[in-house]
Structure formats: structure tokens, C-alpha cells
Short mmCIF file of C-alpha atoms in Angstrom, two decimals:
data_model
loop_
_atom_site.label_atom_id
_atom_site.label_comp_id
_atom_site.label_asym_id
_atom_site.label_seq_id
_atom_site.Cartn_x
_atom_site.Cartn_y
_atom_site.Cartn_z
CA MET A 585 36.33 -10.15 47.00
CA VAL A 586 34.72 -9.97 43.61
CA LYS A 587 32.94 -13.28 44.18
CA SER A 588 31.60 -12.06 47.49
CA SER A 589 30.25 -8.84 46.06
CA LEU A 590 28.55 -10.69 43.25
CA THR A 591 26.97 -13.24 45.57
CA HIS A 592 25.74 -10.70 48.14
CA PRO A 593 24.89 -7.48 46.34
CA PRO A 594 23.45 -4.57 48.32
CA VAL A 595 19.71 -4.79 48.89
CA ALA A 596 19.13 -1.36 47.40
CA ASP A 597 20.75 -2.39 44.14
CA MET A 598 18.56 -5.43 43.73
CA SER A 599 15.37 -3.49 44.36
CA GLN A 600 16.07 -0.78 41.84
CA ASP A 601 14.92 -1.02 38.24
CA GLU A 602 17.57 1.33 36.90
CA PRO A 603 19.46 0.10 33.84
CA THR A 604 22.93 -1.21 34.50
CA SER A 605 24.40 -2.23 31.17
CA ASP A 606 23.86 -2.41 27.50
CA THR A 607 24.63 -6.09 27.24
CA ALA A 608 24.35 -9.15 29.42
CA PRO A 609 26.93 -9.19 32.27
CA PHE A 610 30.23 -10.83 31.45
CA PHE A 611 29.84 -13.05 34.52
CA SER A 612 26.67 -14.33 36.18
CA ASP A 613 25.82 -16.06 39.41
CA ASP A 614 23.14 -18.51 40.47
CA SER A 615 22.08 -16.26 43.34
CA GLU A 616 20.89 -13.68 40.83
CA ALA A 617 18.58 -16.25 39.29
CA GLU A 618 17.33 -17.23 42.75
CA ALA A 619 16.52 -13.61 43.55
CA GLN A 620 14.60 -13.31 40.31
CA GLU A 621 12.64 -16.47 41.09
CA GLN A 622 11.52 -15.03 44.46
CA HIS A 623 9.84 -12.17 42.65
CA GLY A 624 8.93 -14.28 39.64
CA GLY A 625 5.18 -14.38 40.21
CA ALA A 626 4.72 -10.64 40.20
CA VAL A 627 7.12 -10.13 37.29
CA ASP A 628 5.44 -12.81 35.17
CA GLN A 629 2.03 -11.30 35.86
CA ARG A 630 3.22 -7.84 34.82
CA GLN A 631 4.78 -9.28 31.63
CA GLU A 632 1.52 -10.97 30.69
CA GLU A 633 -0.40 -7.75 31.20
CA ALA A 634 2.14 -5.51 29.42
CA PRO A 635 4.22 -6.85 26.49
CA ALA A 636 7.94 -6.10 26.52
CA SER A 637 7.51 -3.54 23.74
CA GLY A 638 4.94 -1.66 25.80
CA VAL A 639 2.39 -2.03 22.98
CA SER A 640 -0.55 -4.46 23.11
CA GLY A 641 -1.00 -7.08 20.41
CA VAL A 642 -4.06 -5.39 18.90
CA ARG A 643 -2.42 -1.98 18.81
CA ALA A 644 0.76 -3.49 17.34
CA LEU A 645 -1.25 -4.98 14.47
CA LEU A 646 -3.07 -1.69 13.90
CA THR A 647 0.30 0.07 13.89
CA VAL A 648 1.60 -2.17 11.11
CA LEU A 649 -1.55 -1.60 9.05
CA ILE A 650 -1.30 2.18 9.50
CA LEU A 651 2.38 2.21 8.58
CA SER A 652 1.62 0.06 5.52
CA TYR A 653 -1.13 2.48 4.50
CA ILE A 654 1.30 5.39 4.73
CA ASN A 655 3.94 3.45 2.79
CA LEU A 656 1.38 2.91 0.03
CA LEU A 657 0.67 6.66 -0.07
CA ASN A 658 4.41 7.30 -0.14
CA TYR A 659 4.97 5.34 -3.35
CA MET A 660 1.65 6.37 -4.83
CA ASP A 661 2.70 10.01 -4.56
CA ARG A 662 6.06 9.30 -6.23
CA PHE A 663 4.52 7.93 -9.41
CA THR A 664 1.42 10.11 -9.63
CA VAL A 665 3.60 12.75 -11.31
CA ALA A 666 4.87 10.15 -13.79
CA GLY A 667 1.27 9.30 -14.68
CA VAL A 668 0.51 12.90 -15.71
CA LEU A 669 3.97 13.93 -16.93
CA PRO A 670 2.87 14.68 -20.55
CA ASP A 671 0.20 17.05 -19.21
CA ILE A 672 2.73 18.77 -16.96
CA GLU A 673 5.11 19.23 -19.90
CA HIS A 674 2.32 20.78 -21.99
CA TYR A 675 1.08 23.03 -19.17
CA PHE A 676 4.48 24.52 -18.32
CA GLY A 677 5.88 24.34 -21.88
CA ILE A 678 9.00 22.44 -20.81
CA ASP A 679 11.14 19.83 -22.54
CA ASP A 680 12.13 16.34 -21.37
CA GLU A 681 15.27 17.58 -19.67
CA LYS A 682 13.36 19.90 -17.33
CA SER A 683 10.57 17.43 -16.71
CA GLY A 684 13.15 14.86 -15.69
CA LEU A 685 14.32 17.25 -12.97
CA LEU A 686 11.04 16.68 -11.11
CA GLN A 687 12.06 13.16 -10.15
CA THR A 688 15.73 14.02 -9.71
CA VAL A 689 15.05 16.90 -7.30
CA PHE A 690 12.67 14.75 -5.25
CA ILE A 691 15.03 11.76 -5.04
CA CYS A 692 18.04 13.93 -4.13
CA SER A 693 16.14 15.73 -1.37
CA TYR A 694 14.77 12.47 -0.03
CA MET A 695 18.15 10.78 -0.27
CA PHE A 696 20.29 13.39 1.46
CA LEU A 697 17.79 14.11 4.24
CA ALA A 698 17.43 10.42 5.14
CA PRO A 699 20.58 10.34 7.35
CA LEU A 700 19.28 13.31 9.38
CA PHE A 701 16.00 11.56 10.12
CA GLY A 702 17.86 8.32 10.74
CA TYR A 703 19.88 10.09 13.43
CA LEU A 704 16.74 11.60 14.96
CA GLY A 705 14.83 8.32 14.72
CA ASP A 706 17.45 6.47 16.79
CA ARG A 707 17.29 9.05 19.56
CA TYR A 708 13.84 10.70 19.76
CA ASN A 709 10.14 9.83 19.60
CA ARG A 710 9.61 8.25 16.19
CA ARG A 711 5.82 8.61 16.13
CA LEU A 712 6.00 12.39 16.50
CA ILE A 713 8.78 12.72 13.91
CA MET A 714 6.72 10.80 11.37
CA SER A 715 3.57 12.76 12.15
CA VAL A 716 5.26 16.11 11.56
CA GLY A 717 6.99 14.83 8.42
CA ILE A 718 3.84 13.40 6.83
CA ALA A 719 1.80 16.52 7.64
CA PHE A 720 4.49 18.65 6.00
CA TRP A 721 4.62 16.33 2.96
CA SER A 722 0.83 16.44 2.53
CA LEU A 723 0.61 20.23 2.71
CA VAL A 724 3.51 20.76 0.30
CA THR A 725 2.09 18.28 -2.22
CA LEU A 726 -1.26 20.03 -2.07
CA ALA A 727 0.43 23.41 -2.56
CA SER A 728 2.31 22.09 -5.62
CA SER A 729 -1.00 21.53 -7.43
CA TYR A 730 -1.62 25.29 -7.42
CA THR A 731 1.69 26.27 -9.05
CA PRO A 732 1.19 28.99 -11.72
CA LYS A 733 2.29 28.01 -15.23
CA GLU A 734 4.80 30.89 -15.32
CA HIS A 735 6.71 29.54 -12.31
CA PHE A 736 7.88 26.00 -13.03
CA TRP A 737 10.68 26.49 -10.51
CA LEU A 738 8.05 26.52 -7.75
CA LEU A 739 6.94 23.04 -8.77
CA LEU A 740 10.57 21.89 -8.60
CA LEU A 741 10.91 23.45 -5.16
CA THR A 742 7.77 21.81 -3.80
CA ARG A 743 8.79 18.41 -5.18
CA GLY A 744 12.09 18.80 -3.36
CA LEU A 745 10.28 19.67 -0.13
CA VAL A 746 8.10 16.57 -0.52
CA GLY A 747 11.32 14.59 -0.03
CA VAL A 748 11.58 16.03 3.48
CA GLY A 749 8.36 14.36 4.57
CA GLU A 750 9.07 11.05 2.90
CA ALA A 751 12.59 10.86 4.36
CA SER A 752 11.12 11.32 7.84
CA TYR A 753 8.90 8.29 7.31
CA SER A 754 10.86 5.76 5.26
CA THR A 755 13.86 5.69 7.59
CA ILE A 756 11.80 5.18 10.75
CA ALA A 757 8.74 3.03 10.00
CA PRO A 758 10.58 -0.32 9.54
CA THR A 759 12.37 0.14 12.87
CA ILE A 760 9.03 0.49 14.68
CA ILE A 761 7.88 -2.82 13.18
CA ALA A 762 11.16 -4.36 14.31
CA ASP A 763 10.43 -3.26 17.87
CA LEU A 764 6.96 -4.83 17.79
CA TYR A 765 7.75 -8.29 16.39
CA VAL A 766 10.62 -10.76 16.14
CA ASP A 767 11.60 -13.73 14.00
CA GLU A 768 8.90 -15.11 11.66
CA ARG A 769 6.19 -12.70 12.80
CA ARG A 770 8.48 -9.77 12.03
CA THR A 771 9.06 -11.12 8.52
CA ASN A 772 5.30 -11.51 8.01
CA MET A 773 4.60 -7.96 9.14
CA LEU A 774 7.39 -6.57 7.02
CA SER A 775 5.94 -8.38 4.02
CA VAL A 776 2.61 -6.62 4.67
CA PHE A 777 4.47 -3.32 4.95
CA TYR A 778 6.40 -3.83 1.71
CA PHE A 779 3.37 -4.99 -0.27
CA ALA A 780 2.70 -1.27 -0.40
CA VAL A 781 5.83 -0.52 -2.45
CA PRO A 782 4.83 -2.05 -5.80
CA VAL A 783 1.09 -1.68 -5.13
CA GLY A 784 1.48 2.00 -4.31
CA SER A 785 3.72 2.51 -7.35
CA GLY A 786 1.13 0.93 -9.64
CA LEU A 787 -1.69 2.91 -8.08
CA GLY A 788 0.33 6.07 -8.68
CA TYR A 789 0.31 5.43 -12.43
CA ILE A 790 -3.35 4.51 -12.40
CA ALA A 791 -4.56 7.33 -10.14
CA GLY A 792 -2.47 9.96 -11.88
CA SER A 793 -3.57 9.12 -15.42
CA GLN A 794 -7.20 8.30 -14.64
CA VAL A 795 -7.95 11.25 -12.34
CA SER A 796 -6.46 13.52 -14.97
CA ASN A 797 -8.62 11.93 -17.66
CA VAL A 798 -11.83 12.20 -15.61
CA THR A 799 -11.33 15.78 -14.44
CA LYS A 800 -9.57 16.95 -17.63
CA ASP A 801 -7.12 18.71 -15.30
CA TRP A 802 -3.82 17.19 -14.15
CA HIS A 803 -3.79 19.37 -11.02
CA TRP A 804 -6.42 17.16 -9.37
CA ALA A 805 -4.11 14.15 -9.63
CA LEU A 806 -1.80 15.84 -7.10
CA ARG A 807 -4.66 16.49 -4.67
CA VAL A 808 -5.54 12.87 -3.94
CA THR A 809 -2.59 11.79 -1.76
CA PRO A 810 -2.48 14.97 0.42
CA VAL A 811 -6.00 14.36 1.75
CA LEU A 812 -5.18 10.72 2.45
CA GLY A 813 -1.91 11.83 4.05
CA LEU A 814 -3.65 14.06 6.58
CA VAL A 815 -5.85 11.10 7.52
CA ALA A 816 -2.66 9.13 8.12
CA VAL A 817 -1.37 11.81 10.51
CA LEU A 818 -4.53 11.53 12.61
CA LEU A 819 -4.16 7.75 12.74
CA LEU A 820 -0.53 8.07 13.83
CA LEU A 821 -1.38 10.47 16.64
CA LEU A 822 -4.49 8.66 17.87
CA VAL A 823 -3.64 4.97 17.42
CA VAL A 824 0.12 4.39 17.14
CA LYS A 825 2.15 4.15 20.34
CA GLU A 826 5.93 4.42 20.50
CA PRO A 827 7.41 0.96 21.32
CA LYS A 828 10.51 0.48 23.45
CA ARG A 829 13.60 0.02 21.29
CA GLY A 830 14.89 -3.55 21.38
CA ALA A 831 12.69 -4.58 24.31
CA ILE A 832 10.94 -7.30 22.31
CA GLU A 833 14.38 -8.84 21.80
CA ALA A 834 15.02 -8.88 25.55
CA ARG A 835 17.46 -5.96 25.11
CA SER A 836 15.49 -2.77 25.81
CA GLU A 837 16.76 0.66 24.88
CA ASP A 838 17.58 1.32 28.55
CA HIS A 839 20.11 -1.50 28.47
CA LEU A 840 21.64 -0.75 25.08
CA HIS A 841 24.85 1.23 24.83
CA ARG A 842 24.36 4.30 22.64
CA THR A 843 27.24 5.58 20.56
CA ASN A 844 27.72 8.75 18.54
CA TRP A 845 26.78 8.99 14.88
CA LEU A 846 30.31 8.52 13.50
CA THR A 847 30.79 5.40 15.62
CA ASP A 848 27.46 4.08 14.28
CA LEU A 849 28.61 4.68 10.70
CA ARG A 850 31.95 2.95 11.27
CA ALA A 851 30.19 -0.06 12.76
CA LEU A 852 27.74 -0.26 9.85
CA ILE A 853 30.50 -0.02 7.25
CA LYS A 854 32.25 -2.96 8.90
CA ASN A 855 29.02 -4.99 8.88
CA SER A 856 29.55 -7.15 5.77
CA SER A 857 25.97 -8.38 5.52
CA PHE A 858 24.58 -4.86 5.72
CA VAL A 859 27.00 -3.46 3.13
CA LEU A 860 26.63 -6.29 0.60
CA SER A 861 22.84 -6.51 0.90
CA THR A 862 22.68 -2.72 0.46
CA PHE A 863 24.65 -3.01 -2.80
CA GLY A 864 22.32 -5.79 -3.89
CA PHE A 865 19.30 -3.65 -3.10
CA THR A 866 20.89 -0.79 -5.04
CA ALA A 867 20.73 -3.01 -8.12
CA VAL A 868 17.01 -3.53 -7.45
CA ALA A 869 16.51 0.24 -7.19
CA PHE A 870 18.45 0.77 -10.44
CA VAL A 871 16.26 -1.64 -12.38
CA THR A 872 12.93 -0.59 -10.87
CA GLY A 873 13.77 3.09 -11.30
CA SER A 874 14.60 2.57 -14.98
CA LEU A 875 11.46 0.57 -15.66
CA ALA A 876 9.26 2.98 -13.70
CA LEU A 877 10.17 5.91 -15.93
CA TRP A 878 10.88 4.27 -19.28
CA ALA A 879 8.67 1.17 -19.57
CA PRO A 880 5.44 2.97 -20.63
CA THR A 881 7.38 5.12 -23.11
CA PHE A 882 9.20 2.06 -24.46
CA LEU A 883 5.92 0.18 -24.95
CA LEU A 884 4.41 3.18 -26.73
CA ARG A 885 7.41 3.52 -29.05
CA ALA A 886 7.27 -0.20 -29.81
CA ALA A 887 3.58 0.10 -30.75
CA ILE A 888 4.25 3.10 -32.99
CA PHE A 889 7.24 1.41 -34.65
CA THR A 890 5.24 -1.73 -35.43
CA GLY A 891 2.26 0.30 -36.70
CA LYS A 892 -0.13 -0.83 -33.95
CA LYS A 893 -0.55 2.77 -32.83
CA ALA A 894 -0.41 5.99 -34.77
CA PRO A 895 2.06 8.69 -33.72
CA CYS A 896 0.40 11.22 -31.46
CA VAL A 897 1.13 14.50 -29.79
CA ASP A 898 -1.80 14.42 -27.37
CA GLY A 899 -0.70 14.39 -23.75
CA HIS A 900 -3.12 11.51 -23.02
CA CYS A 901 -1.97 9.26 -25.85
CA ALA A 902 0.09 6.97 -23.61
CA SER A 903 -2.53 6.63 -20.84
CA SER A 904 -3.41 3.04 -21.80
CA ASP A 905 0.22 1.95 -21.51
CA SER A 906 0.55 3.61 -18.10
CA LEU A 907 -2.68 1.95 -16.97
CA ILE A 908 -1.59 -1.55 -18.06
CA PHE A 909 1.92 -1.18 -16.69
CA GLY A 910 0.52 0.16 -13.41
CA ALA A 911 -1.85 -2.81 -13.08
CA ILE A 912 1.00 -5.25 -13.79
CA THR A 913 3.15 -3.52 -11.17
CA CYS A 914 0.40 -3.88 -8.54
CA VAL A 915 -0.22 -7.58 -9.17
CA THR A 916 3.42 -8.59 -9.54
CA GLY A 917 4.28 -6.72 -6.36
CA VAL A 918 1.81 -8.70 -4.30
CA LEU A 919 2.83 -12.00 -5.86
CA GLY A 920 6.54 -11.24 -5.64
CA VAL A 921 6.62 -10.15 -2.02
CA ALA A 922 4.36 -13.02 -0.88
CA SER A 923 6.26 -15.69 -2.81
CA GLY A 924 9.62 -14.36 -1.64
CA VAL A 925 8.61 -14.58 2.01
CA GLN A 926 7.12 -18.07 1.60
CA VAL A 927 10.12 -19.45 -0.27
CA SER A 928 12.47 -17.98 2.31
CA ARG A 929 10.43 -19.49 5.15
CA GLN A 930 10.59 -22.96 3.65
CA LEU A 931 14.29 -22.67 2.79
CA LYS A 932 15.14 -21.58 6.34
CA LYS A 933 14.31 -25.12 7.45
CA LYS A 934 17.39 -26.24 5.55
CA THR A 935 19.79 -23.30 5.81
CA ALA A 936 20.18 -20.12 7.85
CA ARG A 937 21.34 -18.37 4.68
CA ALA A 938 17.89 -18.55 3.10
CA ASP A 939 17.17 -14.81 2.97
CA PRO A 940 20.14 -13.65 0.85
CA LEU A 941 19.85 -16.76 -1.34
CA VAL A 942 16.21 -16.00 -2.15
CA CYS A 943 17.10 -12.37 -2.91
CA ALA A 944 19.87 -13.53 -5.23
CA ALA A 945 17.58 -15.99 -6.98
CA GLY A 946 14.95 -13.27 -7.51
CA LEU A 947 17.39 -10.95 -9.24
CA LEU A 948 19.09 -13.66 -11.29
CA LEU A 949 15.74 -15.04 -12.48
CA SER A 950 14.38 -11.60 -13.34
CA ALA A 951 17.29 -10.86 -15.70
CA PRO A 952 16.37 -13.31 -18.53
CA PHE A 953 12.67 -12.42 -18.41
CA LEU A 954 13.40 -8.69 -18.61
CA TYR A 955 15.75 -9.41 -21.52
CA LEU A 956 13.03 -11.35 -23.34
CA ALA A 957 10.48 -8.58 -22.67
CA ILE A 958 12.79 -6.02 -24.24
CA VAL A 959 13.62 -8.19 -27.24
CA PHE A 960 10.03 -9.32 -27.95
CA ALA A 961 8.59 -5.78 -27.79
CA GLU A 962 8.75 -5.34 -31.57
CA SER A 963 7.22 -8.69 -32.46
CA SER A 964 4.60 -9.58 -29.83
CA THR A 965 2.87 -7.22 -27.41
CA VAL A 966 1.30 -10.11 -25.49
CA ALA A 967 4.66 -11.86 -25.03
CA THR A 968 6.21 -8.58 -23.88
CA TYR A 969 3.61 -8.10 -21.16
CA VAL A 970 3.95 -11.74 -20.06
CA PHE A 971 7.73 -11.43 -19.72
CA ILE A 972 7.41 -8.08 -17.91
CA PHE A 973 4.96 -9.76 -15.54
CA LEU A 974 7.40 -12.59 -14.76
CA GLY A 975 10.43 -10.31 -14.55
CA GLU A 976 8.77 -7.88 -12.13
CA THR A 977 7.44 -10.74 -10.01
CA PHE A 978 10.94 -12.13 -9.44
CA LEU A 979 12.31 -8.61 -8.95
CA SER A 980 9.76 -7.97 -6.17
CA MET A 981 10.69 -11.09 -4.20
CA ASN A 982 13.34 -9.31 -2.16
CA TRP A 983 11.52 -6.18 -0.88
CA ALA A 984 10.46 -7.54 2.52
CA ILE A 985 13.45 -9.86 2.87
CA VAL A 986 16.07 -7.13 2.41
CA ALA A 987 14.36 -5.06 5.10
CA ASP A 988 14.35 -8.06 7.43
CA ILE A 989 18.06 -8.68 6.80
CA LEU A 990 18.92 -5.12 7.81
CA LEU A 991 16.87 -5.34 10.99
CA TYR A 992 18.41 -8.55 12.28
CA VAL A 993 22.06 -7.83 11.43
CA VAL A 994 22.00 -4.34 13.02
CA VAL A 995 21.52 -3.62 16.73
CA PRO A 996 18.30 -1.70 17.63
CA THR A 997 20.00 1.61 18.46
CA ARG A 998 21.53 1.83 14.97
CA ARG A 999 18.60 0.67 12.84
CA SER A 1000 17.25 4.06 11.81
CA THR A 1001 20.76 5.15 10.87
CA ALA A 1002 21.20 1.93 8.90
CA GLU A 1003 17.88 2.49 7.12
CA ALA A 1004 18.98 6.01 6.23
CA LEU A 1005 22.38 4.88 4.97
CA GLN A 1006 20.77 2.18 2.85
CA ILE A 1007 18.36 4.73 1.39
CA VAL A 1008 21.22 7.08 0.48
CA ILE A 1009 23.32 4.41 -1.21
CA SER A 1010 20.47 2.65 -3.01
CA HIS A 1011 19.07 5.90 -4.38
CA LEU A 1012 22.40 7.56 -5.13
CA PHE A 1013 23.62 4.66 -7.26
CA GLY A 1014 20.17 3.30 -8.08
CA ASP A 1015 16.98 5.06 -9.12
CA ALA A 1016 18.31 8.62 -8.71
CA GLY A 1017 20.60 8.21 -11.71
CA SER A 1018 19.41 5.15 -13.63
CA PRO A 1019 16.55 6.83 -15.55
CA TYR A 1020 18.90 9.62 -16.61
CA LEU A 1021 21.64 7.13 -17.53
CA ILE A 1022 19.24 5.11 -19.68
CA GLY A 1023 18.24 8.30 -21.46
CA VAL A 1024 21.85 9.34 -22.07
CA VAL A 1025 22.76 5.92 -23.47
CA SER A 1026 19.65 5.96 -25.65
CA ASP A 1027 20.52 9.40 -27.08
CA SER A 1028 24.11 8.33 -27.77
CA LEU A 1029 22.94 5.25 -29.70
CA ARG A 1030 20.29 7.02 -31.77
CA ARG A 1031 21.38 7.57 -35.37
CA SER A 1032 18.32 9.52 -36.49
CA ASP A 1033 14.94 10.76 -35.26
CA SER A 1034 13.02 8.08 -37.13
CA PHE A 1035 10.50 5.91 -35.30
CA LEU A 1036 12.88 2.98 -35.81
CA TRP A 1037 15.76 4.60 -33.93
CA GLN A 1038 13.55 6.17 -31.27
CA PHE A 1039 12.52 2.63 -30.41
CA ARG A 1040 15.80 0.82 -31.11
CA SER A 1041 18.06 3.13 -29.13
CA LEU A 1042 15.83 2.91 -26.05
CA GLN A 1043 15.58 -0.86 -26.48
CA LEU A 1044 19.36 -1.27 -26.49
CA SER A 1045 19.87 1.05 -23.52
CA LEU A 1046 17.28 -0.83 -21.42
CA LEU A 1047 19.32 -4.01 -21.83
CA LEU A 1048 21.62 -2.47 -19.23
CA CYS A 1049 19.00 -3.39 -16.64
CA THR A 1050 19.52 -7.12 -17.24
CA PHE A 1051 23.26 -6.76 -16.60
CA VAL A 1052 22.65 -4.83 -13.36
CA SER A 1053 20.22 -7.53 -12.18
CA VAL A 1054 22.95 -10.16 -12.51
CA VAL A 1055 25.43 -7.98 -10.60
CA GLY A 1056 22.87 -7.47 -7.83
CA GLY A 1057 22.35 -11.21 -7.60
CA ALA A 1058 26.09 -11.64 -7.10
CA PHE A 1059 26.07 -9.19 -4.19
CA PHE A 1060 23.33 -11.17 -2.45
CA LEU A 1061 25.25 -14.40 -2.98
CA ALA A 1062 28.19 -12.73 -1.26
CA THR A 1063 25.88 -11.65 1.58
CA ALA A 1064 25.08 -15.31 2.23
CA LEU A 1065 28.72 -15.88 3.23
CA PHE A 1066 28.48 -13.50 6.22
CA ILE A 1067 24.82 -13.51 7.22
CA GLU A 1068 25.05 -16.06 10.03
CA ARG A 1069 28.03 -14.38 11.67
CA ASP A 1070 26.59 -10.87 11.51
CA ARG A 1071 23.17 -11.96 12.77
CA CYS A 1072 24.76 -13.68 15.74
CA ARG A 1073 26.79 -10.56 16.56
CA ALA A 1074 23.72 -8.32 16.42
CA GLU A 1075 21.62 -10.63 18.59
CA LYS A 1076 24.33 -10.92 21.22
CA GLY A 1077 25.36 -7.30 20.93
CA THR A 1078 28.95 -8.39 20.34
CA PRO A 1079 31.12 -5.27 20.26
CA THR A 1080 33.49 -4.61 17.40
CA ASP A 1081 37.09 -3.44 17.55
CA ASP A 1082 37.71 -1.53 20.80
CA GLU A 1083 34.11 -0.61 21.53
CA PRO A 1084 33.45 -0.70 25.32
CA ILE A 1085 31.89 -3.83 26.77
CA VAL A 1086 30.35 -4.38 30.18
CA VAL A 1087 31.77 -6.32 33.13
CA PRO A 1088 30.38 -6.38 36.68
CA LYS A 1089 32.16 -4.47 39.40
CA SER A 1090 31.05 -4.72 43.02
CA GLY A 1091 27.49 -5.67 42.20
CA ARG A 1092 27.21 -3.07 39.44
CA SER A 1093 28.37 -2.83 35.86
CA THR A 1094 31.17 -0.80 34.38
CA ARG A 1095 32.41 -0.36 30.83
CA VAL A 1096 36.00 -1.15 29.90
CA PRO A 1097 37.77 -1.37 26.54
CA VAL A 1098 37.88 -4.74 24.85
CA SER A 1099 41.66 -4.60 24.78
CA SER A 1100 41.80 -4.53 28.59
CA VAL A 1101 39.91 -7.80 29.01
CA LEU A 1102 42.14 -10.88 29.02
CA ILE A 1103 40.52 -14.17 28.05
#
């Protein structure tokens, strides 16, 4: 009876376009293929006119460029404050402890709100969520530049609210790119998207310090990104179109089985490649977060200790170090991301484990160069900058690759949640605490307030970054052991544990527990 119903389904069922399952049927029949061939001409013509994602090739490319532009603004805004931090301290009359709260409040807000937007991004229109979030972020950042000097707490509050807008964007944007491209083209587009991370970070240092120097007022440094952010909102609303989830992978959102948030989390925790690569990326966040805050200060202290610069109390005295470090960050980011993608592409011809292996190599190679940069700081400024250049280049190799790993080992309906979970973990154990930890270790090692120990204690504490780089490389090596299995499961939509799967029943599909299917 089952065979008969499969071979001769009702005419009404075959003519309807309603979704029937979230995975391919457990059984198939040649007559289904014959029926598809009879209507093949019309279907093929429609597919040529309208891509599976529902977004044309030109608009897809424009979407990636717009998302990359917003990602650049995202990271530019983060480090603009760091570029004018001495001016902020002088204006509000605060110490280092309170000024450090600016970054901590922002990261914590951004980190804990990411899961909320991950949940929303997997279920609602992502373009509209991002538009509202970026508009909110731009207005709050602009408002923060008008904070009265008697109310530092208002600046802390606005920096925390900025995290709301950035969380709405960072968790969702990569999933849109994943729904526009697959395989090598997806990797290429993600590399364009993640070029903006180091480039935007470097521009944040440069824009913050230089705008402040030109205008002689640090407030104007915080008014650059809000204007550019409002432009981004207009581009999102006028140009970007919401793609169909998973359709480009021949598994559209209409045919994917949605589960509740707790089920999504349980599935992600059991995904070895996702968990291990997230821990590896946490090491990257730890190192980059430490360098982002402390590298300019460390270079300044090294110059003062060696007598190349005189001690200063002027808020602009370290602007040259911020400018040079920002320029290095921009260049190494472009080189690192591009070289990482190219090396991975060539290595994939030999092994399917290329992505985690390249990420591991990047971290393991960055460790010795960062060590040499820290050690040579007191003897050769040129050598220090060269080693920082090499260390940051290797460190940047994994930005686009890690994002690609997440997207192809996680099913489309869980990607925003996975992005959010990765953001929480990488920030919680990475750059949210690493700058503070480096400072605590430095204070504990300092024996006096002399220029020698101001430099030496920070030098010794920064060596922790080299150790963390090695640990991160080990996590990526472990990821390589599971990457093929987890990618295959995600592509096939293989259920885990007792998650329902789909079997045909009388010409239609029905879900039954895995445990009830005998093979």
C-alpha cells in the first residue's frame, strides 16, 4: 500500500507548492523525477530568471559591499574612543579604572544582547532588524558626544546602549551572506566582509586621534561614525533584500524544520567543530583585545624608558604611536585575511580539513613574532614594529575562515543563534576581560613607579598573549578532527539524538522520532 501511494500520489498534492518536509524524503521514487521532468522547462526558466535565494546577482554583490561597509563602521566606532581616551580622561577628570569601564560596559552590553538578536535573526526579517539596530546605534553614539563633563555616568550609559545596535548587526550579517553564496564564492565574500574588522579597527585609532588633533576637541571624533551609520541605514532599506534562508543550498527555509531556542543550543553544544573553533576564536579575541588597548601604551612606555621620548602629561603625547599602530593594523588585516583565504583554497585541493589547519597555523605562527616584538621593544623600535606587523598578519589569517566554518557546520535555521553564542563566548573569555587581566598582572608585577617598572611590568604581562595564541592553535587543530563529519551532517541536515526526522506517508511527509525508525 505504501508503494502504491508513493507511485500514484493525488494530483492535488503534486500541483501544490506547499512545503512538505525539512529534509529530503527518507524514500524516493522514479515517478517523482518523471513528474518533475514534465514540468522541467517552466521550472528551469523560472530558476534562471529568479535565483534560489530570491536575490539577483548584482543585488547580492551590492548587499555584501553594504554589509562590509557597516562592519567597517562597527569596528571603527569601537576603537575611536581608544584613540581619544587621554582626552576623555582629562575632560571628565577620571582615572584609568573608570576609563577602562567604557570598553567593559560596551563589550558586556554587546555580548549579552547578542543571543537575543540571534534568536530574532533566525525567525524574523533580518534586514529590518539590522536597520533599526544601526539607526539606534548611530543616534546613541551621536548623543554621547554631547555628554556634560559633570555626568560621566551618561557616557557609560550611552556606550552600553551602543552595544544594542552592534549586537543587532554582528549576529545577523554573516548569515545573510551565507544565504546569498555557497562554497568558494561564500568564502570570497566573507573575506571581503571580514577585511573590515582590522581595517575598521585601524581607522578607529587614526580617525579618533587625528580628528581630535585637527578640531582640538575630542567630541568631534565621536560624530564621524553616526553620520556614516545613518547612510548605512538608507542603503539597507533601499538596496538590500532579505534572502530566503538556506534556499541557495537547495534547502529553503520553508523546508527546514525549526526548533525552539533551547533545542538549538543543545544541538550547537554537541557540534564539536562549532565548539572547538569558537574556543580557538576566543583566543584570537583575547590577543587582539589585549593588543588593541595596550600596544600603543606599551610602545610609548618603551620609548620613554629608552630615552627616545620625554615623559609627558599632554593628552596628545601618544598620538603618533596610535597612528602608527592603527596603520599597521589596517595593512596587516588586509594581508592576513587575503593570505588566509588563499592558503586555505590551495590546501583544500589536498585535504578537506584545510580551514581549521590554516587557522591553527596562523595562531601558532603569530606567537613567536609577538614574543619577539615584546622582547625587542627596549632595544629596537624598528624591529618591534616589524615583528608586530608579522604577528598581526598571521593573527588576522583566520577572521574570514572562522566565519565560514561556523556557516557550513551549522544548519541555516540555527546560524544567527550560533553567531550570537560565538560572540558571547569569544567576548566573555576573550577581549571583554583580557585588557583588564593584562592590567591586573602588570600592577601585581610592578615593584615601583619608576619608568623601568612601568615598562617592564607591562612587558611581562603581555607575554601572556603568546601563551594564549598557542592554546588557540591547539583548539583549531582539534577542530580539524571533526570538521568533515560536522560539515556533512549540516549539509544533509542529519538530525542528532532523538530529533524528529521526516518519512513519507501516503504521498505526504510526517515527522517521527529517530528511535522509531528501524534500519
